[in-house]
XYZ file of C-alpha atoms in Angstrom:
139
model
C -18.436 5.438 -10.080
C -16.045 2.919 -11.641
C -18.739 1.434 -13.856
C -19.881 4.936 -14.814
C -16.355 5.994 -15.798
C -15.783 2.738 -17.679
C -18.826 3.553 -19.822
C -17.204 6.809 -20.999
C -14.919 5.768 -23.834
C -11.976 7.936 -24.741
C -12.552 7.143 -28.420
C -15.885 9.030 -28.298
C -14.559 11.989 -26.309
C -13.757 15.375 -27.783
C -10.612 16.630 -26.079
C -8.510 19.493 -27.400
C -5.164 18.302 -28.854
C -6.175 14.634 -28.479
C -7.046 13.345 -31.914
C -7.572 9.838 -33.243
C -3.856 8.998 -33.504
C -3.200 9.992 -29.885
C -6.291 8.078 -28.800
C -4.924 5.003 -30.602
C -1.597 5.438 -28.818
C -3.378 5.642 -25.471
C -5.430 2.579 -26.351
C -2.264 0.602 -27.100
C -1.166 1.379 -23.525
C -4.481 0.166 -22.063
C -6.034 3.609 -21.608
C -9.490 3.400 -23.168
C -12.004 4.875 -20.722
C -12.324 7.697 -18.217
C -11.608 5.107 -15.492
C -8.194 4.417 -17.061
C -7.165 8.080 -16.941
C -4.532 8.373 -14.222
C -1.675 10.871 -14.403
C 1.042 8.300 -13.767
C -0.265 5.984 -16.487
C -0.527 8.785 -19.036
C 2.909 10.223 -18.280
C 4.352 6.764 -19.021
C 3.025 6.951 -22.597
C 5.597 8.318 -25.070
C 4.587 11.718 -26.414
C 2.316 12.555 -23.486
C 3.721 15.232 -21.246
C 2.210 17.439 -18.563
C 0.024 19.460 -20.974
C -1.740 16.485 -22.586
C -1.951 14.685 -19.246
C -3.636 17.747 -17.788
C -6.185 17.834 -20.629
C -7.020 14.161 -20.137
C -7.331 14.393 -16.364
C -9.525 17.480 -16.773
C -11.807 15.474 -19.104
C -12.010 12.726 -16.472
C -12.918 15.301 -13.786
C -15.706 16.657 -16.011
C -17.067 13.135 -16.509
C -16.872 12.492 -12.748
C -18.770 15.727 -12.111
C -21.743 14.386 -14.085
C -21.958 11.207 -11.976
C -25.062 10.862 -9.838
C -25.272 8.033 -7.333
C -28.522 6.094 -7.540
C -29.124 4.117 -4.337
C -31.932 2.162 -6.047
C -29.470 0.361 -8.307
C -28.297 -2.744 -6.433
C -24.595 -3.255 -5.866
C -23.036 -5.937 -8.044
C -22.735 -9.191 -6.044
C -19.340 -9.843 -7.623
C -18.037 -6.531 -6.303
C -19.320 -7.321 -2.818
C -17.566 -10.695 -2.971
C -14.322 -9.018 -4.082
C -14.445 -6.614 -1.141
C -15.190 -9.438 1.314
C -12.303 -11.514 -0.058
C -9.941 -8.530 0.182
C -11.011 -7.861 3.770
C -10.540 -11.537 4.692
C -7.094 -11.568 3.066
C -6.002 -8.439 4.923
C -7.396 -9.818 8.166
C -5.433 -13.078 7.781
C -2.261 -11.113 7.025
C -2.751 -8.928 10.111
C -3.498 -11.917 12.345
C -0.389 -13.698 11.058
C 1.731 -10.602 11.678
C 0.346 -10.234 15.207
C 0.974 -13.897 16.037
C 4.481 -13.657 14.590
C 5.088 -10.534 16.672
C 4.093 -12.380 19.837
C 6.530 -15.189 18.983
C 9.298 -12.665 18.327
C 8.621 -10.950 21.664
C 8.808 -14.295 23.463
C 12.159 -15.034 21.789
C 13.470 -11.583 22.795
C 12.282 -12.180 26.376
C 14.058 -15.545 26.533
C 17.240 -13.988 25.158
C 17.066 -11.128 27.684
C 16.618 -13.577 30.572
C 19.577 -15.630 29.390
C 21.750 -12.527 29.152
C 20.634 -11.418 32.606
C 21.632 -14.791 34.060
C 24.995 -14.556 32.287
C 25.446 -11.065 33.717
C 24.985 -12.355 37.261
C 27.612 -15.000 36.567
C 30.010 -12.392 35.158
C 29.291 -10.061 38.054
C 30.232 -12.743 40.576
C 33.453 -13.505 38.689
C 34.250 -9.782 38.389
C 33.746 -9.159 42.111
C 35.981 -12.156 42.906
C 38.650 -10.851 40.505
C 38.581 -7.358 42.037
C 38.849 -8.864 45.520
C 41.807 -10.960 44.386
C 43.491 -7.843 42.955
C 42.984 -5.996 46.258
C 44.285 -8.925 48.223
C 47.339 -9.078 45.956
C 48.145 -5.416 46.592
C 48.077 -6.007 50.343
C 50.706 -8.737 50.195
């Protein structure tokens, strides 16, 4: 689909209210093909509001509607490599995050155990203090 849309040049398209000067403006902002037509990109171009954006996105939808997938055309090896690299990168990031999470949990556990031991110490001191207060009232 991407390659198909990239082959449809905006400069050759006939779109109402989008003449050569507007096409040149779009080109200066990196919008040259149907693939480049994205609402957010177009709205960032000075002079292109909702109406012109709508006309351009409608043109892209019409081009997309004419796309027919041909399973006999082999997938570009470079694209397959890109996808594999992206998957490997995401996998490494997830593995790193999971390992980091395990380390963080271990640190939290150690901190909780230390606080629990401190609590027992404080509890013993508190009980002794309360007993001393009671004993003092009996004198």
